[in-house]
Amino acid sequence: MTDTIVRTPAWKVAAAWIFVGIPLLMGVFQTLLNAMKLFQ
Amino acid sequence: MTKLQGINESAAGDWKLTELGWIFSIAMVFLGLSAAIFGRWVEEGGPRKAMFTAGVLWASGFFVSALGVKFHNIWLIYFGYGFLGGCALGIGYISPVSTLIKWFPDRPGMATGMAIMGFGGGAMIASPLSVWLMAKFATATDVGVLNTFITLGCVYFLFMMVGATLVRVPAKDWKPDGYVAPAQPKKLITTNSVHVYDAIKTPQFWLVWIVLCANTTAGIGVLGQASAMSQEMFPGVITPVAAAGLVGLMSIFNMGGRFCWATVSDFIGRKNTYFTFFILGICLYITVPFAAGIGNVPLFVFCFLIIVSMYGGGFSTVPAYLKDLFGVRYVGAIHGFVLTAWSAAGIFGPVLINYIREYNINHGIAQAQAYNVTMYIMAGLLGLGFVCNLLIKAVDKRHHLKAEATSGAELAAAAE
């Protein structure tokens, strides 16, 4: 019996990162915009 | 939510702020309890089942809360957001931890940092999204909370189901390319595992519990009161708008600290990371009253940002610390029990800050100096954490699970 390593396709990895990354970046951007008020 | 009947101003029958405060408190209590009670089930049932359960509970919590808003029944909201939501938070919080540690045996700190950073990062998405949704759903006769809850429940359910579908536990013998387990394990890093019910009987568990409680109490007190504290310490200099900016900046450092400090712990060790938190923390807490005294806003802001990064770092480093001490097999369940320290800190932190401030003001101390004593008490608390961290030693071999020779040195020793 031989073990085969099943690698996740690159597009799936990219899709997962985008799925999580876009909302997170939006949130960080909004928070940074609010944080700028500290320096005004 | 205080204005559910009155739209532009409160009306008779509207909920008071103190009644609403209980929603968060109930959620925090059930977060700790569910993490402790269901930790073993999460560990043995696997992350997919746990994430699915957390997703169902979390979405149900929002839907039940929406019913509470519709019928103006606070008890439905206590049950929905408080109980169901709290249980979802506890189960969801611990479910990715041991899975990520197994995927990154070479960088367990970074792995737990990623998992716990997600929890801090979520607040940055949820907060602006909730405000935006309420603005969208608001009408002349409705503030939009009901529809916001329903929408959030659906969106969270979708995202959590995608996560539950994608999550996978690695094969038992899986390791990253080129990774070789150290032949000579470090003194505090075990290659064995300890059962969760044996772990809570060890002094190491309770020392870690106090370490986390001290670090969290100090941080949570500052985080929760940062806006009011900064305005009172710098009257006329830090405005309410600027204070809101400070809170936003702190949330970014809280999230970033979770990833950065936990990653650093892979290089300098967990014990040294906590020593850094305590020594640096003591210096910073003592510096806060000094910065306020000389009117130095940048120094004050710097202190708060580093403090809050270490608060986040304390959360994210603790699962890796537990993995080092008790092994990987029950780390999620043991982590669940340790999270009760968070629930305790959620009571101690705000109480220390608020009551001592009130006591000082009642005894004639100026508002700007009312927090000074609290800062010194927090520094003392970190001193206690330092001592407990110093006392942590490797767990006695009698607590190790039998037939757990899982890595390099153990297998080599067994072969000799």
Tab-separated table of C-alpha atoms in Angstrom:
chain	number	residue	atom	x	y	z
A	1	MET	CA	0.000	0.000	0.000
A	2	THR	CA	1.412	3.386	-0.908
A	3	ASP	CA	0.527	6.664	0.707
A	4	THR	CA	-0.332	9.446	-1.706
A	5	ILE	CA	-0.124	13.053	-0.633
A	6	VAL	CA	-3.149	14.997	-1.839
A	7	ARG	CA	-2.232	18.649	-2.217
A	8	THR	CA	-4.919	21.330	-2.135
A	9	PRO	CA	-5.144	23.112	-5.530
A	10	ALA	CA	-3.626	26.593	-5.540
A	11	TRP	CA	-6.919	28.205	-6.606
A	12	LYS	CA	-8.683	26.767	-3.561
A	13	VAL	CA	-5.988	28.130	-1.246
A	14	ALA	CA	-6.197	31.542	-2.950
A	15	ALA	CA	-10.017	31.524	-2.725
A	16	ALA	CA	-9.885	30.717	0.989
A	17	TRP	CA	-7.420	33.551	1.640
A	18	ILE	CA	-9.578	35.984	-0.361
A	19	PHE	CA	-12.740	34.822	1.439
A	20	VAL	CA	-11.144	35.672	4.793
A	21	GLY	CA	-8.762	38.424	3.727
A	22	ILE	CA	-11.157	40.865	2.024
A	23	PRO	CA	-13.534	41.329	5.005
A	24	LEU	CA	-10.547	41.513	7.366
A	25	LEU	CA	-8.774	44.153	5.262
A	26	MET	CA	-12.013	46.146	5.029
A	27	GLY	CA	-12.349	45.999	8.818
A	28	VAL	CA	-8.730	47.016	9.436
A	29	PHE	CA	-9.084	49.874	6.923
A	30	GLN	CA	-12.247	51.166	8.617
A	31	THR	CA	-10.608	50.899	12.037
A	32	LEU	CA	-7.513	52.742	10.797
A	33	LEU	CA	-9.722	55.514	9.390
A	34	ASN	CA	-11.299	55.903	12.833
A	35	ALA	CA	-7.908	55.708	14.533
A	36	MET	CA	-6.641	58.645	12.433
A	37	LYS	CA	-8.936	60.888	14.492
A	38	LEU	CA	-6.423	60.530	17.328
A	39	PHE	CA	-3.891	62.499	15.316
A	40	GLN	CA	-6.244	65.236	14.071
B	1	MET	CA	-30.760	48.849	21.633
B	2	THR	CA	-31.760	51.114	24.492
B	3	LYS	CA	-34.086	52.919	22.076
B	4	LEU	CA	-36.475	50.311	20.811
B	5	GLN	CA	-39.690	52.125	21.451
B	6	GLY	CA	-38.428	55.677	21.499
B	7	ILE	CA	-36.604	56.355	18.234
B	8	ASN	CA	-34.919	59.717	18.623
B	9	GLU	CA	-34.947	59.693	22.414
B	10	SER	CA	-35.672	57.126	25.131
B	11	ALA	CA	-39.284	56.263	25.876
B	12	ALA	CA	-40.878	54.590	28.874
B	13	GLY	CA	-40.260	50.830	28.669
B	14	ASP	CA	-36.942	51.148	26.836
B	15	TRP	CA	-34.182	48.924	28.216
B	16	LYS	CA	-31.619	50.521	30.511
B	17	LEU	CA	-27.916	50.359	29.709
B	18	THR	CA	-27.328	48.320	32.888
B	19	GLU	CA	-29.861	45.699	31.705
B	20	LEU	CA	-28.091	45.465	28.355
B	21	GLY	CA	-24.683	45.140	30.028
B	22	TRP	CA	-25.776	41.727	31.322
B	23	ILE	CA	-25.987	40.374	27.760
B	24	PHE	CA	-22.210	40.665	27.377
B	25	SER	CA	-21.536	39.389	30.897
B	26	ILE	CA	-23.720	36.288	30.374
B	27	ALA	CA	-21.978	35.616	27.053
B	28	MET	CA	-18.544	35.862	28.725
B	29	VAL	CA	-19.530	33.487	31.533
B	30	PHE	CA	-20.881	30.899	29.093
B	31	LEU	CA	-17.831	31.318	26.862
B	32	GLY	CA	-15.613	30.124	29.737
B	33	LEU	CA	-18.035	27.447	30.935
B	34	SER	CA	-18.723	25.937	27.507
B	35	ALA	CA	-15.013	25.920	26.630
B	36	ALA	CA	-14.323	24.045	29.876
B	37	ILE	CA	-17.296	21.655	29.658
B	38	PHE	CA	-17.171	20.850	25.929
B	39	GLY	CA	-13.371	21.035	25.522
B	40	ARG	CA	-12.919	17.263	25.638
B	41	TRP	CA	-15.805	16.708	23.235
B	42	VAL	CA	-14.267	19.245	20.810
B	43	GLU	CA	-10.916	17.444	21.055
B	44	GLU	CA	-12.346	13.965	20.529
B	45	GLY	CA	-15.089	14.850	18.030
B	46	GLY	CA	-12.797	16.914	15.801
B	47	PRO	CA	-12.884	20.534	14.620
B	48	ARG	CA	-15.484	20.122	11.849
B	49	LYS	CA	-18.230	18.897	14.178
B	50	ALA	CA	-17.300	21.579	16.733
B	51	MET	CA	-17.251	24.411	14.163
B	52	PHE	CA	-20.586	23.256	12.734
B	53	THR	CA	-22.111	23.233	16.236
B	54	ALA	CA	-20.632	26.662	17.008
B	55	GLY	CA	-22.028	28.035	13.718
B	56	VAL	CA	-25.524	26.696	14.412
B	57	LEU	CA	-25.488	28.024	17.996
B	58	TRP	CA	-24.093	31.415	16.965
B	59	ALA	CA	-26.655	31.958	14.186
B	60	SER	CA	-29.477	30.669	16.434
B	61	GLY	CA	-28.342	33.148	19.090
B	62	PHE	CA	-28.840	36.014	16.639
B	63	PHE	CA	-32.237	34.732	15.486
B	64	VAL	CA	-33.511	34.259	19.054
B	65	SER	CA	-32.183	37.747	19.896
B	66	ALA	CA	-34.058	39.115	16.872
B	67	LEU	CA	-37.226	37.598	18.346
B	68	GLY	CA	-36.345	39.289	21.637
B	69	VAL	CA	-36.133	42.633	19.831
B	70	LYS	CA	-39.404	41.992	17.965
B	71	PHE	CA	-41.355	41.141	21.129
B	72	HIS	CA	-39.294	43.530	23.294
B	73	ASN	CA	-38.353	40.690	25.655
B	74	ILE	CA	-34.919	41.102	27.265
B	75	TRP	CA	-34.934	37.472	28.526
B	76	LEU	CA	-34.981	36.190	24.950
B	77	ILE	CA	-31.881	38.289	24.262
B	78	TYR	CA	-30.180	37.001	27.419
B	79	PHE	CA	-30.927	33.474	26.203
B	80	GLY	CA	-30.066	34.124	22.543
B	81	TYR	CA	-26.968	36.294	22.539
B	82	GLY	CA	-25.943	35.521	26.132
B	83	PHE	CA	-26.432	31.776	26.531
B	84	LEU	CA	-26.487	30.410	22.946
B	85	GLY	CA	-23.979	32.988	21.703
B	86	GLY	CA	-21.692	32.454	24.713
B	87	CYS	CA	-21.655	28.668	24.180
B	88	ALA	CA	-20.915	29.237	20.481
B	89	LEU	CA	-18.026	31.545	21.374
B	90	GLY	CA	-16.514	29.004	23.785
B	91	ILE	CA	-16.764	26.040	21.402
B	92	GLY	CA	-15.727	28.108	18.363
B	93	TYR	CA	-12.776	29.696	20.173
B	94	ILE	CA	-11.053	26.422	21.057
B	95	SER	CA	-11.991	24.368	17.980
B	96	PRO	CA	-9.174	25.504	15.605
B	97	VAL	CA	-6.392	25.581	18.218
B	98	SER	CA	-5.179	21.976	18.373
B	99	THR	CA	-5.822	21.465	14.635
B	100	LEU	CA	-3.513	24.363	13.757
B	101	ILE	CA	-0.873	23.149	16.240
B	102	LYS	CA	-0.912	19.773	14.436
B	103	TRP	CA	-0.477	21.482	11.048
B	104	PHE	CA	2.474	23.558	12.305
B	105	PRO	CA	4.528	21.304	14.623
B	106	ASP	CA	7.557	23.501	13.860
B	107	ARG	CA	5.763	26.775	14.757
B	108	PRO	CA	3.039	26.062	17.350
B	109	GLY	CA	3.117	29.650	18.659
B	110	MET	CA	2.512	31.113	15.205
B	111	ALA	CA	-0.288	28.577	14.699
B	112	THR	CA	-2.117	29.500	17.901
B	113	GLY	CA	-1.408	33.175	17.126
B	114	MET	CA	-3.307	32.809	13.837
B	115	ALA	CA	-6.240	31.071	15.538
B	116	ILE	CA	-6.584	33.577	18.369
B	117	MET	CA	-5.912	36.552	16.073
B	118	GLY	CA	-9.087	35.572	14.224
B	119	PHE	CA	-11.078	36.207	17.368
B	120	GLY	CA	-9.582	39.693	17.806
B	121	GLY	CA	-9.853	40.471	14.087
B	122	GLY	CA	-13.532	39.532	14.051
B	123	ALA	CA	-14.367	42.581	16.146
B	124	MET	CA	-12.887	44.808	13.460
B	125	ILE	CA	-15.216	43.313	10.848
B	126	ALA	CA	-18.319	42.998	13.047
B	127	SER	CA	-18.275	46.521	14.435
B	128	PRO	CA	-18.322	48.551	11.164
B	129	LEU	CA	-20.567	45.940	9.509
B	130	SER	CA	-23.165	46.214	12.303
B	131	VAL	CA	-23.134	50.016	12.166
B	132	TRP	CA	-23.498	49.937	8.354
B	133	LEU	CA	-26.371	47.417	8.483
B	134	MET	CA	-28.259	49.380	11.150
B	135	ALA	CA	-27.928	52.524	9.026
B	136	LYS	CA	-29.265	50.595	6.018
B	137	PHE	CA	-32.249	49.118	7.865
B	138	ALA	CA	-33.150	52.206	9.936
B	139	THR	CA	-36.489	53.824	9.164
B	140	ALA	CA	-38.479	56.656	10.714
B	141	THR	CA	-40.084	54.154	13.103
B	142	ASP	CA	-37.329	51.552	13.556
B	143	VAL	CA	-33.643	51.742	14.527
B	144	GLY	CA	-32.880	48.666	12.394
B	145	VAL	CA	-31.616	46.272	15.085
B	146	LEU	CA	-34.085	43.470	14.275
B	147	ASN	CA	-33.123	43.155	10.602
B	148	THR	CA	-29.440	43.644	11.449
B	149	PHE	CA	-29.562	40.646	13.812
B	150	ILE	CA	-31.257	38.464	11.192
B	151	THR	CA	-28.768	39.492	8.487
B	152	LEU	CA	-25.759	39.006	10.780
B	153	GLY	CA	-27.058	35.555	11.779
B	154	CYS	CA	-27.284	34.522	8.101
B	155	VAL	CA	-23.871	35.996	7.161
B	156	TYR	CA	-22.092	34.421	10.152
B	157	PHE	CA	-23.737	31.055	9.456
B	158	LEU	CA	-22.539	31.129	5.844
B	159	PHE	CA	-18.956	32.057	6.770
B	160	MET	CA	-18.764	29.532	9.609
B	161	MET	CA	-20.100	26.710	7.434
B	162	VAL	CA	-17.450	27.483	4.797
B	163	GLY	CA	-14.816	27.295	7.559
B	164	ALA	CA	-16.263	24.040	8.914
B	165	THR	CA	-16.263	22.526	5.430
B	166	LEU	CA	-12.658	23.522	4.688
B	167	VAL	CA	-11.059	22.506	8.002
B	168	ARG	CA	-8.999	19.314	7.958
B	169	VAL	CA	-6.913	17.511	10.565
B	170	PRO	CA	-3.507	16.386	9.216
B	171	ALA	CA	-2.536	12.711	9.049
B	172	LYS	CA	-1.001	11.422	12.279
B	173	ASP	CA	2.550	11.271	10.886
B	174	TRP	CA	2.297	14.512	8.892
B	175	LYS	CA	5.110	17.067	9.125
B	176	PRO	CA	6.114	20.063	6.986
B	177	ASP	CA	8.711	19.531	4.256
B	178	GLY	CA	12.205	19.432	5.715
B	179	TYR	CA	11.041	19.527	9.342
B	180	VAL	CA	12.898	17.250	11.728
B	181	ALA	CA	11.681	16.994	15.309
B	182	PRO	CA	14.452	18.034	17.722
B	183	ALA	CA	16.410	15.001	18.927
B	184	GLN	CA	16.876	16.554	22.358
B	185	PRO	CA	13.606	18.156	23.482
B	186	LYS	CA	13.778	21.331	25.548
B	187	LYS	CA	13.248	21.142	29.305
B	188	LEU	CA	9.711	22.601	29.301
B	189	ILE	CA	8.533	21.024	26.046
B	190	THR	CA	7.122	17.534	26.476
B	191	THR	CA	6.829	14.967	23.710
B	192	ASN	CA	4.165	13.143	25.750
B	193	SER	CA	0.578	14.048	26.469
B	194	VAL	CA	-1.367	14.527	29.686
B	195	HIS	CA	-5.079	13.726	29.944
B	196	VAL	CA	-7.237	16.798	30.509
B	197	TYR	CA	-8.549	15.556	33.859
B	198	ASP	CA	-5.008	14.833	35.069
B	199	ALA	CA	-3.765	18.180	33.766
B	200	ILE	CA	-6.147	20.191	35.950
B	201	LYS	CA	-4.765	18.394	39.022
B	202	THR	CA	-1.214	19.613	38.384
B	203	PRO	CA	0.284	22.786	39.904
B	204	GLN	CA	1.449	23.784	36.406
B	205	PHE	CA	-2.148	24.127	35.233
B	206	TRP	CA	-3.051	26.481	38.074
B	207	LEU	CA	0.160	28.476	37.698
B	208	VAL	CA	-0.642	29.008	33.996
B	209	TRP	CA	-4.219	29.886	35.048
B	210	ILE	CA	-2.918	32.639	37.381
B	211	VAL	CA	-0.410	33.830	34.748
B	212	LEU	CA	-3.234	34.251	32.193
B	213	CYS	CA	-5.607	35.750	34.756
B	214	ALA	CA	-3.026	38.358	35.871
B	215	ASN	CA	-2.105	39.329	32.318
B	216	THR	CA	-5.754	39.502	31.217
B	217	THR	CA	-6.975	41.403	34.294
B	218	ALA	CA	-4.347	44.073	33.741
B	219	GLY	CA	-5.124	44.354	30.019
B	220	ILE	CA	-8.921	44.128	30.156
B	221	GLY	CA	-9.130	46.924	32.722
B	222	VAL	CA	-7.203	49.280	30.452
B	223	LEU	CA	-8.905	48.141	27.252
B	224	GLY	CA	-12.411	48.577	28.618
B	225	GLN	CA	-11.782	51.993	30.119
B	226	ALA	CA	-9.290	53.436	27.618
B	227	SER	CA	-11.649	56.067	26.255
B	228	ALA	CA	-12.782	57.469	29.610
B	229	MET	CA	-9.328	57.087	31.165
B	230	SER	CA	-7.500	58.948	28.386
B	231	GLN	CA	-9.991	61.847	28.487
B	232	GLU	CA	-9.812	62.138	32.270
B	233	MET	CA	-6.013	61.886	32.427
B	234	PHE	CA	-5.612	64.504	29.671
B	235	PRO	CA	-8.633	66.806	30.181
B	236	GLY	CA	-9.117	69.112	27.202
B	237	VAL	CA	-6.210	67.532	25.312
B	238	ILE	CA	-7.686	64.138	24.353
B	239	THR	CA	-11.208	64.812	23.043
B	240	PRO	CA	-13.972	62.152	22.831
B	241	VAL	CA	-13.292	61.846	19.077
B	242	ALA	CA	-9.540	61.389	19.639
B	243	ALA	CA	-10.278	58.877	22.423
B	244	ALA	CA	-12.402	56.856	19.974
B	245	GLY	CA	-9.401	56.928	17.618
B	246	LEU	CA	-7.184	55.611	20.425
B	247	VAL	CA	-9.615	52.723	21.047
B	248	GLY	CA	-9.527	51.880	17.321
B	249	LEU	CA	-5.729	51.904	17.291
B	250	MET	CA	-5.701	49.709	20.398
B	251	SER	CA	-7.914	47.123	18.689
B	252	ILE	CA	-5.390	46.882	15.835
B	253	PHE	CA	-2.523	46.390	18.309
B	254	ASN	CA	-4.639	43.849	20.203
B	255	MET	CA	-5.072	41.824	17.010
B	256	GLY	CA	-1.489	42.284	15.782
B	257	GLY	CA	-0.089	41.428	19.221
B	258	ARG	CA	-1.878	38.097	19.114
B	259	PHE	CA	0.018	37.009	16.026
B	260	CYS	CA	3.362	38.741	16.640
B	261	TRP	CA	3.934	37.813	20.299
B	262	ALA	CA	2.860	34.187	19.773
B	263	THR	CA	5.226	33.955	16.787
B	264	VAL	CA	8.045	35.477	18.843
B	265	SER	CA	7.382	32.805	21.504
B	266	ASP	CA	8.484	30.127	19.012
B	267	PHE	CA	11.957	31.675	19.059
B	268	ILE	CA	12.419	32.828	22.668
B	269	GLY	CA	10.168	30.249	24.392
B	270	ARG	CA	6.775	30.618	26.085
B	271	LYS	CA	8.162	31.223	29.564
B	272	ASN	CA	10.437	34.024	28.355
B	273	THR	CA	7.548	35.573	26.392
B	274	TYR	CA	5.471	35.828	29.565
B	275	PHE	CA	8.498	37.156	31.463
B	276	THR	CA	8.652	39.882	28.785
B	277	PHE	CA	4.935	40.644	29.259
B	278	PHE	CA	5.349	40.974	33.005
B	279	ILE	CA	8.612	42.941	33.149
B	280	LEU	CA	7.718	45.265	30.273
B	281	GLY	CA	4.142	45.509	31.577
B	282	ILE	CA	5.260	46.600	35.049
B	283	CYS	CA	7.481	49.316	33.500
B	284	LEU	CA	4.645	50.537	31.243
B	285	TYR	CA	1.956	50.595	33.948
B	286	ILE	CA	4.276	52.661	36.160
B	287	THR	CA	5.019	54.968	33.207
B	288	VAL	CA	1.318	55.736	32.517
B	289	PRO	CA	0.787	58.006	35.582
B	290	PHE	CA	4.185	59.604	34.866
B	291	ALA	CA	3.194	60.348	31.256
B	292	ALA	CA	-0.096	61.835	32.456
B	293	GLY	CA	1.750	63.891	35.092
B	294	ILE	CA	4.053	65.534	32.551
B	295	GLY	CA	1.262	65.813	29.941
B	296	ASN	CA	3.065	63.620	27.395
B	297	VAL	CA	0.317	62.213	25.112
B	298	PRO	CA	2.615	60.273	22.701
B	299	LEU	CA	4.269	58.446	25.626
B	300	PHE	CA	0.834	57.664	27.113
B	301	VAL	CA	-0.468	56.334	23.779
B	302	PHE	CA	2.728	54.272	23.275
B	303	CYS	CA	2.310	52.658	26.713
B	304	PHE	CA	-1.340	51.782	26.059
B	305	LEU	CA	-0.616	50.294	22.639
B	306	ILE	CA	2.180	48.033	23.893
B	307	ILE	CA	0.095	47.015	26.938
B	308	VAL	CA	-2.839	46.016	24.761
B	309	SER	CA	-0.571	44.132	22.325
B	310	MET	CA	0.698	42.078	25.298
B	311	TYR	CA	-2.888	41.522	26.447
B	312	GLY	CA	-3.636	39.947	23.052
B	313	GLY	CA	-0.279	38.153	23.082
B	314	GLY	CA	-1.133	36.564	26.427
B	315	PHE	CA	-4.243	34.961	24.919
B	316	SER	CA	-2.506	33.624	21.848
B	317	THR	CA	0.643	32.330	23.564
B	318	VAL	CA	-1.203	30.358	26.254
B	319	PRO	CA	-2.368	27.454	24.010
B	320	ALA	CA	1.219	26.945	22.818
B	321	TYR	CA	2.408	27.096	26.446
B	322	LEU	CA	-0.160	24.412	27.344
B	323	LYS	CA	0.954	22.314	24.380
B	324	ASP	CA	4.567	22.552	25.594
B	325	LEU	CA	3.618	21.501	29.121
B	326	PHE	CA	0.835	18.957	28.549
B	327	GLY	CA	1.355	17.754	24.965
B	328	VAL	CA	-0.846	18.150	21.923
B	329	ARG	CA	-3.482	15.440	22.451
B	330	TYR	CA	-5.780	17.274	24.892
B	331	VAL	CA	-4.492	20.817	24.419
B	332	GLY	CA	-7.880	22.125	23.204
B	333	ALA	CA	-9.698	20.705	26.208
B	334	ILE	CA	-7.067	21.963	28.680
B	335	HIS	CA	-7.186	25.353	26.946
B	336	GLY	CA	-10.949	25.334	27.495
B	337	PHE	CA	-10.465	24.965	31.249
B	338	VAL	CA	-7.791	27.684	31.328
B	339	LEU	CA	-10.225	30.095	29.647
B	340	THR	CA	-12.156	30.320	32.923
B	341	ALA	CA	-9.253	32.628	33.899
B	342	TRP	CA	-10.582	35.006	31.221
B	343	SER	CA	-14.061	34.937	32.756
B	344	ALA	CA	-12.538	35.724	36.174
B	345	ALA	CA	-10.412	38.526	34.691
B	346	GLY	CA	-13.535	39.934	33.045
B	347	ILE	CA	-14.831	40.586	36.555
B	348	PHE	CA	-11.566	41.601	38.300
B	349	GLY	CA	-10.252	44.018	35.645
B	350	PRO	CA	-13.178	46.449	35.301
B	351	VAL	CA	-13.932	46.205	39.046
B	352	LEU	CA	-10.359	47.180	39.966
B	353	ILE	CA	-10.336	50.112	37.553
B	354	ASN	CA	-13.829	51.457	38.272
B	355	TYR	CA	-14.120	50.989	42.018
B	356	ILE	CA	-10.651	52.285	42.888
B	357	ARG	CA	-11.230	55.312	40.656
B	358	GLU	CA	-14.556	55.992	42.369
B	359	TYR	CA	-12.980	55.522	45.819
B	360	ASN	CA	-10.196	57.974	44.961
B	361	ILE	CA	-12.607	60.605	43.602
B	362	ASN	CA	-14.826	60.240	46.698
B	363	HIS	CA	-11.733	60.888	48.826
B	364	GLY	CA	-10.915	64.154	47.090
B	365	ILE	CA	-8.270	63.023	44.585
B	366	ALA	CA	-8.379	64.977	41.299
B	367	GLN	CA	-9.925	63.132	38.350
B	368	ALA	CA	-6.657	63.270	36.386
B	369	GLN	CA	-4.827	61.340	39.145
B	370	ALA	CA	-7.695	58.985	40.060
B	371	TYR	CA	-6.265	56.104	37.994
B	372	ASN	CA	-2.703	56.284	39.348
B	373	VAL	CA	-3.206	53.854	42.240
B	374	THR	CA	-4.955	51.401	39.887
B	375	MET	CA	-1.963	51.456	37.548
B	376	TYR	CA	0.354	50.599	40.455
B	377	ILE	CA	-2.012	47.781	41.547
B	378	MET	CA	-1.987	46.415	37.993
B	379	ALA	CA	1.827	46.526	38.075
B	380	GLY	CA	1.687	44.557	41.360
B	381	LEU	CA	-0.652	42.025	39.747
B	382	LEU	CA	1.848	41.545	36.943
B	383	GLY	CA	4.494	40.979	39.637
B	384	LEU	CA	2.356	38.085	40.930
B	385	GLY	CA	2.120	36.744	37.381
B	386	PHE	CA	5.920	36.973	37.086
B	387	VAL	CA	6.404	34.862	40.237
B	388	CYS	CA	3.884	32.223	39.082
B	389	ASN	CA	5.559	32.046	35.683
B	390	LEU	CA	8.911	31.611	37.425
B	391	LEU	CA	7.519	28.627	39.376
B	392	ILE	CA	6.380	26.733	36.264
B	393	LYS	CA	8.421	23.557	35.788
B	394	ALA	CA	7.992	20.520	33.516
B	395	VAL	CA	5.019	18.285	34.379
B	396	ASP	CA	5.900	15.170	36.366
B	397	LYS	CA	6.216	11.989	34.254
B	398	ARG	CA	3.570	10.167	36.320
B	399	HIS	CA	0.900	12.343	34.659
B	400	HIS	CA	1.918	11.313	31.124
B	401	LEU	CA	-0.430	9.126	29.105
B	402	LYS	CA	0.959	5.636	28.527
B	403	ALA	CA	2.096	4.566	25.017
B	404	GLU	CA	2.440	8.145	23.854
B	405	ALA	CA	5.940	7.962	22.351
B	406	THR	CA	5.216	10.295	19.477
B	407	SER	CA	8.354	12.053	18.403
B	408	GLY	CA	12.050	11.864	17.752
B	409	ALA	CA	13.662	11.664	21.154
B	410	GLU	CA	11.012	9.365	22.648
B	411	LEU	CA	11.147	6.946	19.739
B	412	ALA	CA	14.948	7.014	19.780
B	413	ALA	CA	14.966	6.411	23.531
B	414	ALA	CA	12.499	3.556	23.145
B	415	ALA	CA	14.644	1.976	20.409
B	416	GLU	CA	17.843	1.995	22.505
